[in-house]
Coordinates of C-alpha atoms and ligand atoms in Angstrom, one line a residue:
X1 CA 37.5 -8.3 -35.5
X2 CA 35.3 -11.1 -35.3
X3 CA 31.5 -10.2 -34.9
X4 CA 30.0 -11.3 -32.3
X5 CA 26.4 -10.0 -32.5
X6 CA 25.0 -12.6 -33.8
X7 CA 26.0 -14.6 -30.7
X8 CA 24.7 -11.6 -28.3
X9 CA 21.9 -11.8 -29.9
X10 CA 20.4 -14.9 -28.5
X11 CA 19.3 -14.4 -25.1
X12 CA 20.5 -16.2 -22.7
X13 CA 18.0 -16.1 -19.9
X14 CA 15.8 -19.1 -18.4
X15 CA 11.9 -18.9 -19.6
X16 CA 11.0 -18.5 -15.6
X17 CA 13.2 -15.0 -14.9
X18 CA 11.8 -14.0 -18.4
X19 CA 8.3 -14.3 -17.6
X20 CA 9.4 -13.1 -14.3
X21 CA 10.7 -9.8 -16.0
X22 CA 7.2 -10.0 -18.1
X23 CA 5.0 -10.1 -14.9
X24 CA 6.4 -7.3 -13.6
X25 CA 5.7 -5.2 -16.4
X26 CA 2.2 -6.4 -16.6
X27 CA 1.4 -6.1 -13.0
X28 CA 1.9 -2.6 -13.6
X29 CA -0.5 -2.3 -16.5
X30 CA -3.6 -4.2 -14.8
X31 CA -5.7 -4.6 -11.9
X32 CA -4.9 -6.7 -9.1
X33 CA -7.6 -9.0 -10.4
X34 CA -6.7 -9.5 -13.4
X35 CA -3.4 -10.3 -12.6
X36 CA -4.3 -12.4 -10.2
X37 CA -6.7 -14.1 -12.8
X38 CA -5.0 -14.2 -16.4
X39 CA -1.4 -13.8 -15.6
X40 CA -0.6 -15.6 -12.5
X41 CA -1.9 -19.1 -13.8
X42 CA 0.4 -18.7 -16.9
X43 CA 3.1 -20.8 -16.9
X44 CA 6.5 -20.1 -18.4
X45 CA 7.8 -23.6 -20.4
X46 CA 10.7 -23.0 -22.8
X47 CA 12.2 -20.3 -25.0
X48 CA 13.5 -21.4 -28.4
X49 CA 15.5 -18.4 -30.1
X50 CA 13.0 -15.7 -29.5
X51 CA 9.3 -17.4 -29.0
X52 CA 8.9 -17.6 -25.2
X53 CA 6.4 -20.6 -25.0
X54 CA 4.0 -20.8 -22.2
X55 CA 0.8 -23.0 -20.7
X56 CA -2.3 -21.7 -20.3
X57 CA -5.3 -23.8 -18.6
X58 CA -8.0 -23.9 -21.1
X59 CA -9.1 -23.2 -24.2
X60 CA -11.5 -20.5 -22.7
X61 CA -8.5 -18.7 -21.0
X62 CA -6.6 -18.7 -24.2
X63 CA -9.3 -16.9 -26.1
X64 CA -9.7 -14.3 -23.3
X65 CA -6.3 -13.5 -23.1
X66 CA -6.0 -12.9 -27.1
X67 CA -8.5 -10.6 -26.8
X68 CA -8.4 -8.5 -23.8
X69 CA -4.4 -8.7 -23.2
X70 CA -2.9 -9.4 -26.7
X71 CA -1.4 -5.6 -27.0
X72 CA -0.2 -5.4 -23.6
X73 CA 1.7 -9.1 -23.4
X74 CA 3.6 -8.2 -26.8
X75 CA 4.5 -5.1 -25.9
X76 CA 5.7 -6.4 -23.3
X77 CA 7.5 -9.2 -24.3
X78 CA 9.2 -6.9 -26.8
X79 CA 10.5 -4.6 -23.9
X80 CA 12.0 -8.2 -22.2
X81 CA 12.8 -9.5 -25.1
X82 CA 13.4 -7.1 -28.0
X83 CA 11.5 -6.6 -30.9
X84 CA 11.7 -10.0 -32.4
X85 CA 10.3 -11.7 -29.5
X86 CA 6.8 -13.6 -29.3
X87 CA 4.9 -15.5 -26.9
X88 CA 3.5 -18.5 -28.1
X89 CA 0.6 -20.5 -26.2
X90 CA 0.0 -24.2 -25.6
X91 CA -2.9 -25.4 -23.9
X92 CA -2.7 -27.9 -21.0
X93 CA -4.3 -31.0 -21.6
X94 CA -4.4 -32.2 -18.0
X95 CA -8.1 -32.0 -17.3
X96 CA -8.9 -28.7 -14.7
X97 CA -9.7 -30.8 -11.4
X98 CA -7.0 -29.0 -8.6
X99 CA -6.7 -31.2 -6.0
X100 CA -6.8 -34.4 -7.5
X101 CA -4.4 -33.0 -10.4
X102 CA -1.8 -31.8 -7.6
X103 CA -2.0 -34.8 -5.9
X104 CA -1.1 -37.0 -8.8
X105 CA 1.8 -34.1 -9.4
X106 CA 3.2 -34.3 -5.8
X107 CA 2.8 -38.5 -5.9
X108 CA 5.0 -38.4 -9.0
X109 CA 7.7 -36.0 -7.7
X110 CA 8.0 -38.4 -4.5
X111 CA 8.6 -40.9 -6.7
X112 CA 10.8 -39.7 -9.1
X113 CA 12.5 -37.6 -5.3
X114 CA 12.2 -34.5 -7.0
X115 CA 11.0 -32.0 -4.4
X116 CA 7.7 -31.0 -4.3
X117 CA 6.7 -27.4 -4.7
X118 CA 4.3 -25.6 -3.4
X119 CA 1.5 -24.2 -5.9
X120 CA 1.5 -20.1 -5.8
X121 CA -0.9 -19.8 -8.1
X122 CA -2.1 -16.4 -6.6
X123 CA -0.4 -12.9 -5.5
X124 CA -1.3 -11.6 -2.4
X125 CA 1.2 -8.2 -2.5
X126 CA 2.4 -9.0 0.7
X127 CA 5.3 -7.1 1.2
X128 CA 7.7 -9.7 3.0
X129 CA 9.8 -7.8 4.7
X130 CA 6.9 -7.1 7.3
X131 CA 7.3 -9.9 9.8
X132 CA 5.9 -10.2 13.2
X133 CA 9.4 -11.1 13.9
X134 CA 11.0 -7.3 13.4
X135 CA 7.7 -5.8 14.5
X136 CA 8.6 -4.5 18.2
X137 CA 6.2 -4.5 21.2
X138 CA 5.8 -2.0 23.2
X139 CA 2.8 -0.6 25.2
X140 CA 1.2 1.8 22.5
X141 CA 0.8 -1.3 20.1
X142 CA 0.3 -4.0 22.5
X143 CA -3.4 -5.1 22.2
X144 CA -3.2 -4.9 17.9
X145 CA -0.3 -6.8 18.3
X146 CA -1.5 -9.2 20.4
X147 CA -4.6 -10.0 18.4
X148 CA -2.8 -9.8 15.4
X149 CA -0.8 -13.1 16.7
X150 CA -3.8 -14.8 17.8
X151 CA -5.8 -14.3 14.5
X152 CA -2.6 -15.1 12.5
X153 CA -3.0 -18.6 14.3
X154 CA -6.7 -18.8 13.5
X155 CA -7.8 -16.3 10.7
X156 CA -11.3 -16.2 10.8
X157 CA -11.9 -18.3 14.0
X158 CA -11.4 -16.0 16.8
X159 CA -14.0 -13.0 17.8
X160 CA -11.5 -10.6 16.0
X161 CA -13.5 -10.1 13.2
X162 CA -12.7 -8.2 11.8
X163 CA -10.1 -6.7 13.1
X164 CA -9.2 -2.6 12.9
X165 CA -6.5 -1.4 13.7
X166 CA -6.1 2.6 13.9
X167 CA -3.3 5.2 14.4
X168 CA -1.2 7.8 13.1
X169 CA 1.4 7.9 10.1
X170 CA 4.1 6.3 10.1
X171 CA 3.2 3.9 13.4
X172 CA 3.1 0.5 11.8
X173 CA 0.0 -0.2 11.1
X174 CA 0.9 -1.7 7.4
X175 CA 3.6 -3.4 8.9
X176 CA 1.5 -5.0 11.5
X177 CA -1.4 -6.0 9.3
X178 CA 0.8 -7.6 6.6
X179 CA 2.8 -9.5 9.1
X180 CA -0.8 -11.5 10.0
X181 CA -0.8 -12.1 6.1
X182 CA 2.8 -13.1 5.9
X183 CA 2.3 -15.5 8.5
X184 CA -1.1 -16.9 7.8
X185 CA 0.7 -18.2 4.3
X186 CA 3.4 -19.5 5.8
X187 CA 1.8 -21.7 7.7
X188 CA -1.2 -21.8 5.6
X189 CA 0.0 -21.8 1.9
X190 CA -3.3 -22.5 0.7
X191 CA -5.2 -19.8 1.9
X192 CA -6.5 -17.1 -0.7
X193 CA -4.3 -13.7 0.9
X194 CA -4.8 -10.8 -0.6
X195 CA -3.7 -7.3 0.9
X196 CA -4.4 -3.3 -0.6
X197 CA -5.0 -0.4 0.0
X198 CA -8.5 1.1 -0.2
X199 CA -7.6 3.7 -3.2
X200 CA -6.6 1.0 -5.2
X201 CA -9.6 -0.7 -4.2
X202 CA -11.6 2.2 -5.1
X203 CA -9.4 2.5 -8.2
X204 CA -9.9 -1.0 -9.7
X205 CA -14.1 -0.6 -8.6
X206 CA -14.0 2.2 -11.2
X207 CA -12.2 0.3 -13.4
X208 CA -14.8 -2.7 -13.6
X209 CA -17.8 -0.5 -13.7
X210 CA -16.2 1.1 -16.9
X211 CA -15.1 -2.5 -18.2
X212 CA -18.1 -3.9 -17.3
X213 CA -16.6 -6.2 -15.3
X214 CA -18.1 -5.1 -11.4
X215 CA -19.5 -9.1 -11.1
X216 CA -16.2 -10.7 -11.7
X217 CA -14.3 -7.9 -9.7
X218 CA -16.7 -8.7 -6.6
X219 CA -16.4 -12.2 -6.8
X220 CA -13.2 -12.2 -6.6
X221 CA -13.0 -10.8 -3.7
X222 CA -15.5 -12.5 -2.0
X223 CA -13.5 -15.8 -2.9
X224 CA -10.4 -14.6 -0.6
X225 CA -9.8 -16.1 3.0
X226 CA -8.0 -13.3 4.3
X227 CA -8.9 -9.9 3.2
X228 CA -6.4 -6.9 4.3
X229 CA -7.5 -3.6 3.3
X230 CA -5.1 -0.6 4.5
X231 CA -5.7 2.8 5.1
X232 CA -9.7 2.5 4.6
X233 CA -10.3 6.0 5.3
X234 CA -10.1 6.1 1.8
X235 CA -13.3 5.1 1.0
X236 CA -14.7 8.6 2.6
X237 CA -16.6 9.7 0.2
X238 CA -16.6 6.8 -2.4
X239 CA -20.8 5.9 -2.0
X240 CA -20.6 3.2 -4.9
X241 CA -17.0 2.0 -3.8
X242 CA -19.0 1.3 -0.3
X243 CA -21.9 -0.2 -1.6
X244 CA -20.1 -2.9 -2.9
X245 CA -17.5 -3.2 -0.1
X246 CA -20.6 -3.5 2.5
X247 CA -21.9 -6.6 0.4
X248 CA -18.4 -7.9 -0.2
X249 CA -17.7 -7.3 3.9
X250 CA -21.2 -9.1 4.6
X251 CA -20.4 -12.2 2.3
X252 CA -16.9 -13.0 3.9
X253 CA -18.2 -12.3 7.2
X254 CA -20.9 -14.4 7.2
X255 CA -18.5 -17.8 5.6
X256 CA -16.2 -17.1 8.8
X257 CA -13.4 -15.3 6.8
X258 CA -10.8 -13.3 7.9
X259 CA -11.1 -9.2 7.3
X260 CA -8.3 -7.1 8.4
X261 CA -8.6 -2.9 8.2
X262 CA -6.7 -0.1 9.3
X263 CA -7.3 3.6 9.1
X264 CA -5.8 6.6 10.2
X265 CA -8.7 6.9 12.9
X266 CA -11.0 4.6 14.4
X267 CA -14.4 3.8 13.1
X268 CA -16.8 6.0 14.7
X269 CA -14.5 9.4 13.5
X270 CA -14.9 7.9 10.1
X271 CA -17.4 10.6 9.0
X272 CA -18.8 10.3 5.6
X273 CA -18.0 6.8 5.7
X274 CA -21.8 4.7 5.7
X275 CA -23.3 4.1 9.0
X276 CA -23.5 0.4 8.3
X277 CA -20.3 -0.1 7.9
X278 CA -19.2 1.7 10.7
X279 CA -21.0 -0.1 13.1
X280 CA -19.4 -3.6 11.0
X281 CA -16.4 -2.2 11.4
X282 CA -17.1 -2.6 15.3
X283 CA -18.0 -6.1 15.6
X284 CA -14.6 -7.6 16.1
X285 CA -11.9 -5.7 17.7
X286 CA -10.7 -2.2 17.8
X287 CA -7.3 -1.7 18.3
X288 CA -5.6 1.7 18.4
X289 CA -1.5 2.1 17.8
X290 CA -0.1 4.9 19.8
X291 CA 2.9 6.7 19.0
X292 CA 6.0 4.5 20.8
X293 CA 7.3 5.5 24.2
X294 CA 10.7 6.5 24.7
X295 CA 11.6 2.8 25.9
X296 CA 10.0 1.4 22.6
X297 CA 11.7 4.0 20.4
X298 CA 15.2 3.3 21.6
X299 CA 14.4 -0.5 21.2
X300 CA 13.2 -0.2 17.8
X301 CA 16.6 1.9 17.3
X302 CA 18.9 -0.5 18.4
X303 CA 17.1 -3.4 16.5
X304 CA 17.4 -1.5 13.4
X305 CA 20.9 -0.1 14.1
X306 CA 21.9 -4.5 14.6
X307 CA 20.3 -5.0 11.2
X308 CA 21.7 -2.5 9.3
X309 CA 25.6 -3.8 10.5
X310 CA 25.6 -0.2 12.4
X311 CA 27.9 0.4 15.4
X312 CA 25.9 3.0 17.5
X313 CA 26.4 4.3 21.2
X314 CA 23.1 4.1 23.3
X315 CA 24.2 7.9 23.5
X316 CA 23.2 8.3 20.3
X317 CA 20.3 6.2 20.1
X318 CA 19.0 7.8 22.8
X319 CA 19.7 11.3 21.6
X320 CA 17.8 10.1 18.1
X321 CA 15.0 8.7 20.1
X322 CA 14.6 11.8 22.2
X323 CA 14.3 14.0 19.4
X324 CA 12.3 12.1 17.0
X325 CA 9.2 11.3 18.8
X326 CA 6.1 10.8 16.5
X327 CA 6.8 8.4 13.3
X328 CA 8.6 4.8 13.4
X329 CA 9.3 5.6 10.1
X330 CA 11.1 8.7 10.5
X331 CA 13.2 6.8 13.6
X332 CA 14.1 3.9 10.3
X333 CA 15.0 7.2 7.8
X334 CA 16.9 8.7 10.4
X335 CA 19.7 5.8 10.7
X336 CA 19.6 5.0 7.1
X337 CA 20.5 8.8 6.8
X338 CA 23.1 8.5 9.7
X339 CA 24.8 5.5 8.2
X340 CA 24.9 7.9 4.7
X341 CA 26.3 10.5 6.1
X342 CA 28.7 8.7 7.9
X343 CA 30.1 7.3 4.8
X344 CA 30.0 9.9 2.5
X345 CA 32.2 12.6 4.8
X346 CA 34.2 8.9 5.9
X347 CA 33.5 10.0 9.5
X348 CA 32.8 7.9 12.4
X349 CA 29.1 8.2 13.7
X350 CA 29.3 11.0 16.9
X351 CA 26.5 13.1 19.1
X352 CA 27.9 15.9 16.5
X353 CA 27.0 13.8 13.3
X354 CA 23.4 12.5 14.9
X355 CA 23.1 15.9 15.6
X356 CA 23.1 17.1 12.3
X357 CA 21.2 14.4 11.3
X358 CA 18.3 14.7 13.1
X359 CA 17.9 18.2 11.8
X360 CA 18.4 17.4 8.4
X361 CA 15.0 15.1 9.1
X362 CA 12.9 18.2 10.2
X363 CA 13.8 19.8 7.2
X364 CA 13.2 16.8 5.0
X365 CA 10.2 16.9 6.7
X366 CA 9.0 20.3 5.6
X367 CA 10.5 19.7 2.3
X368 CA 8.7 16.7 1.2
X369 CA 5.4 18.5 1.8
X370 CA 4.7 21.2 -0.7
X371 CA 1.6 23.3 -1.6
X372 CA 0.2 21.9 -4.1
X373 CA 0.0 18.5 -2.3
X374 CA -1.8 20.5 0.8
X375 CA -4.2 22.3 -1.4
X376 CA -5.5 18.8 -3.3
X377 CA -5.3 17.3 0.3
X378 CA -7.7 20.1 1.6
X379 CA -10.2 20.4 -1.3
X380 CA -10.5 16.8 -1.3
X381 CA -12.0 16.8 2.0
X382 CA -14.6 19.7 1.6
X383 CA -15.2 18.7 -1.8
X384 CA -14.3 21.8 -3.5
X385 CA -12.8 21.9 -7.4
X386 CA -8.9 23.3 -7.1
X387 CA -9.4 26.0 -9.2
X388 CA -12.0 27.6 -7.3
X389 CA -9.9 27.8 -4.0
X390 CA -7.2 29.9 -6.6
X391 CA -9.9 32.2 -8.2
X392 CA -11.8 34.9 -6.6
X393 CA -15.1 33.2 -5.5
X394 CA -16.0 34.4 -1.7
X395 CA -18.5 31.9 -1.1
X396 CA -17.6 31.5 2.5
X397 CA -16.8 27.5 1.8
X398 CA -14.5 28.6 -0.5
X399 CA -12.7 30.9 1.7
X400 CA -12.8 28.9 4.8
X401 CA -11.1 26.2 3.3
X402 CA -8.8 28.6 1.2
X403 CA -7.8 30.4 4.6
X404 CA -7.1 26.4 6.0
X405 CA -5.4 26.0 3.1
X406 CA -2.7 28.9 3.5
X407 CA -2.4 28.0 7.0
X408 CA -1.5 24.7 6.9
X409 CA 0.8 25.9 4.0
X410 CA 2.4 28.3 6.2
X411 CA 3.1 25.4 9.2
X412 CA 3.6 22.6 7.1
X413 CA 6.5 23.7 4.6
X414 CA 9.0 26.2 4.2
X415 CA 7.6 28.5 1.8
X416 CA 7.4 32.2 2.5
X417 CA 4.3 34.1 2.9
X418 CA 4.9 36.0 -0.6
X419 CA 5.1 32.0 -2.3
X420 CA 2.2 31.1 -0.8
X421 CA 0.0 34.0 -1.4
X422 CA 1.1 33.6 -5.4
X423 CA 0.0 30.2 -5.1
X424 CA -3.3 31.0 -3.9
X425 CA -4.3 33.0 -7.0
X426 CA -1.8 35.6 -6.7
X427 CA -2.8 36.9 -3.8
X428 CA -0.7 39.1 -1.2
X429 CA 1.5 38.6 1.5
X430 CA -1.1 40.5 4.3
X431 CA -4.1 38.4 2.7
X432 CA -1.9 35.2 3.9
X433 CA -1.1 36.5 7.6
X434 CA -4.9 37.4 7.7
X435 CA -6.2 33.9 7.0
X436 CA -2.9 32.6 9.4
X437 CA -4.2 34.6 12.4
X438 CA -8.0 34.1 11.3
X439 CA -7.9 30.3 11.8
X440 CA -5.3 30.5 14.4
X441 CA -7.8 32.3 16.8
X442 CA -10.9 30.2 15.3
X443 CA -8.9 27.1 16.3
X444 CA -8.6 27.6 20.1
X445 CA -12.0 28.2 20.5
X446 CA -13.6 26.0 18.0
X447 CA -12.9 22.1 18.7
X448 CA -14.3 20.9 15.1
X449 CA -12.2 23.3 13.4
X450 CA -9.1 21.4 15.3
X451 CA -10.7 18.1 14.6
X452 CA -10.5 19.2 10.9
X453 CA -6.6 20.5 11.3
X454 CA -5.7 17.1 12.5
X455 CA -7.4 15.0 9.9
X456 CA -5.9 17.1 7.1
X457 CA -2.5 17.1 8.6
X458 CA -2.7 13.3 8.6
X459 CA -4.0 12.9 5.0
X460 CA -1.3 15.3 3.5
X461 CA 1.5 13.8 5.7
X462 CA 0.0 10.3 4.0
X463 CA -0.1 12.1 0.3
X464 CA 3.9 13.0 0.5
X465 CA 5.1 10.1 2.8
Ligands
ADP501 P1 1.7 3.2 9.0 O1 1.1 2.2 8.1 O2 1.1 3.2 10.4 O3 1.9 4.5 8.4 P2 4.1 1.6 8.6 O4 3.6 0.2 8.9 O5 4.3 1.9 7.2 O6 3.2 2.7 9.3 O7 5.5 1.8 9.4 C1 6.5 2.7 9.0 C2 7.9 2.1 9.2 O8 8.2 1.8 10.5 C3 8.0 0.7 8.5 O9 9.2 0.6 7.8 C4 7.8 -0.3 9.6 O10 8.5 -1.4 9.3 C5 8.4 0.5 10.7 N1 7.8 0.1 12.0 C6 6.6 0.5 12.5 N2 6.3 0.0 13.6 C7 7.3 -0.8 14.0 C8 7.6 -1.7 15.1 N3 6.8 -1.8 16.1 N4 8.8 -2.4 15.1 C9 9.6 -2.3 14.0 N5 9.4 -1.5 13.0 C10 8.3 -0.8 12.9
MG502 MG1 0.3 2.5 6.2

């Protein structure tokens, strides 16, 4: 037999879908900043056996990288690559002036009538899928939708500034938000985009106070054009996280720039978030997303269905839209599940079969949502250690929220009323109906305590979705 080995050996890939592969690794391993700020600016050149060589931009950038990143980039160049591999670094000579330099760039491609490429020098984790083209109207998201268009055309320039957009799970408020980001770059490639979530904003704010890095970490975000921050209701709580979000919000504000939010409520129910940015939060435009009509959840059916190559009776999309009434989300789940059960039994999608379906979503439902997610969810928000809510304190705190806790347990999954009182420090079943009926009764007399319900239903739906 002849070897061959030595042939597979050699990979056989182009430097750009290796660094590709690289980046992907690394993105996981470091802050949206600091990809942003070492990584994306690297280019891929060549690849000569196994010594993938790239350009970096200066001298200064080379030195930072060998020191902060060397570890991670040859691990992971040796997961890409194998254990051979190395990345070798060569310094660009052209001097560091952009526009000029990309200028002279561009002139030369048009000469030579090579095309010219945009620069993406920057990552703004927009998720492209969300378009404003598959976003349906209807009447619950008609106002956010409509100043999302008009501030897509002129981030920064209208009176939606900034804009927040509230609503329940599920209701397309990340879709909606990215879509302005989507489109601002297309027909804006230039502008600095950057979308996240507020945890991992909160995350990476940690992470620079313990790196020492909090100055570089806010000026980076004050640099942006377009700032997205989703789910901001994260930042209940955070004081330190808010401090430097208030300064960071003032700074873009004040240079005309673009801010974007959305929470799960709107700005005034945001308790424990700062009073100052509350009332920032209501300068520009509050615009709530209601759960769709029946008329918007059939369209958003059929659209789907078209896309998906699915051959569905308005029958069935009406029985699916009848019955699944809250989430856009679960509408999506619900065909994808459809269109998988229809091919695994290699039956024809019926009333019966969307039927079944829709059932099997309730119980997904129940399923996805356990108890330890509910109890984290619930001693989050009064601030109670976990342990505590299992022991025996009877601090009446403690047992309030323990009592919400079982509750919530009991409506939310499937468990039995033995499981749940074993996972509440082994306590008993009767214990469990007590604190059921206890906050049951409490509830329909007490308006806070049904305030409170909500909210926590909404964060623990968010912690399992
Ligand atoms: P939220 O952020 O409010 O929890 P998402 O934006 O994640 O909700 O939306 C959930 C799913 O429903 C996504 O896949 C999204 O594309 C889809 N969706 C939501 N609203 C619409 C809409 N109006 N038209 C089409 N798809 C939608
Ligand atoms: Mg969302």
């Amino acid at each position: 037999m002849i070897d061959t080995s030595f042939i597979e050996k050699k990979p056989n890939k182009e430097p750009i879908s290796i660094w590709r592969d690289c980046l992907k690794t690394i993105k996981e391993n470091v802050t949206l900043m600091t990809y942003n700020t070492w990584f994306i600016p690297i280019k891929p050149l060549e690849l000569e056996n196994f010594t993938l060589r790239v350009q970096l931009p200066s001298q200064f950038f080379w030195e930072w990288i060998d020191e902060h990143y060397n570890t991670l980039i040859n691990k992971t160049i040796h997961e890409v690559l194998g254990p051979e591999a190395k990345l070798a670094y060569v310094i660009s000579e052209e001097p560091e002036k952009e526009d000029s330099q990309n200028e002279t760039v561009a002139k030369k491609q048009e000469e030579s009538g090579e095309p010219v490429k945009p620069k993406q020098e920057f990552e703004s984790f927009l998720n492209p899928r969300y378009t404003f083209d598959n976003f349906i109207k209807g009447e619950g998201n008609q106002l956010a939708r409509a100043a999302a268009g008009a501030i897509s055309d002129n981030p920064g320039g209208t009176s939606f500034n900034p804009l927040f957009v509230y609503g329940g799970v599920g209701l397309g408020k990340t879709h909606l938000i990215q879509a302005i980001g989507n489109k601002i770059l297309q027909n804006l490639p230039d502008k600095k985009v950057i979308y996240l979530s507020a945890d991992i904003f909160t995350v990476e704010f940690v992470e620079a106070i313990q790196s020492n890095t909090l100055n570089e970490f806010s000026n980076f975000y004050r640099k942006m054009d377009v700032l997205i921050i989703d789910d901001i209701q994260f930042l209940i709580g955070k004081e330190k996280t808010q401090d430097l979000f208030f300064q960071i919000f003032n700074t873009l504000h004040q240079s005309r720039k673009q801010i974007i939010l959305s929470s799960d409520k709107p700005p005034k129910d945001l308790k424990g978030l700062d009073d100052r940015l509350i009332s920032r939060f209501q300068w520009g435009l509050t615009a709530d997303i209601q759960p769709p009509d029946l008329e918007t959840r059939i369209a958003i059916l059929k659209r789907k269905s078209e896309d998906y190559g699915m051959m569905i009776s308005t029958e069935i999309l009406e029985y699916i839209a009848n019955n699944i009434t809250s989430n856009i989300r679960e509408l999506e789940g619900c065909l994808i599940k459809l269109l998988a059960n229809a091919s695994l039994s290699s039956k024809e999608i019926n009333l019966e079969l969307a039927k079944k379906t829709v059932k099997e979503i309730a119980t997904d439902r129940k399923i996805n949502i356990n108890i330890e997610s509910i109890t984290k969810v619930v001693c989050d928000y009064f601030k109670i250690d976990e342990n505590k809510i299992r022991d025996k304190t009877r601090k009446k705190e403690v047992v309030m929220a323990r009592q919400i806790a079982m509750y919530l347990s009991k409506e939310l999954t499937k468990s039995s009323l033995k499981t749940i009182g074993l996972h509440f420090g082994g306590r008993d079943h009767s214990t469990v109906i007590h604190a059921c009926t206890a906050i049951e009764e409490e509830k329909n007399t007490d308006a806070h305590l049904k305030d409170i319900l909500s909210t926590l239903r909404t964060n623990i739906e968010i912690n399992c979705s």
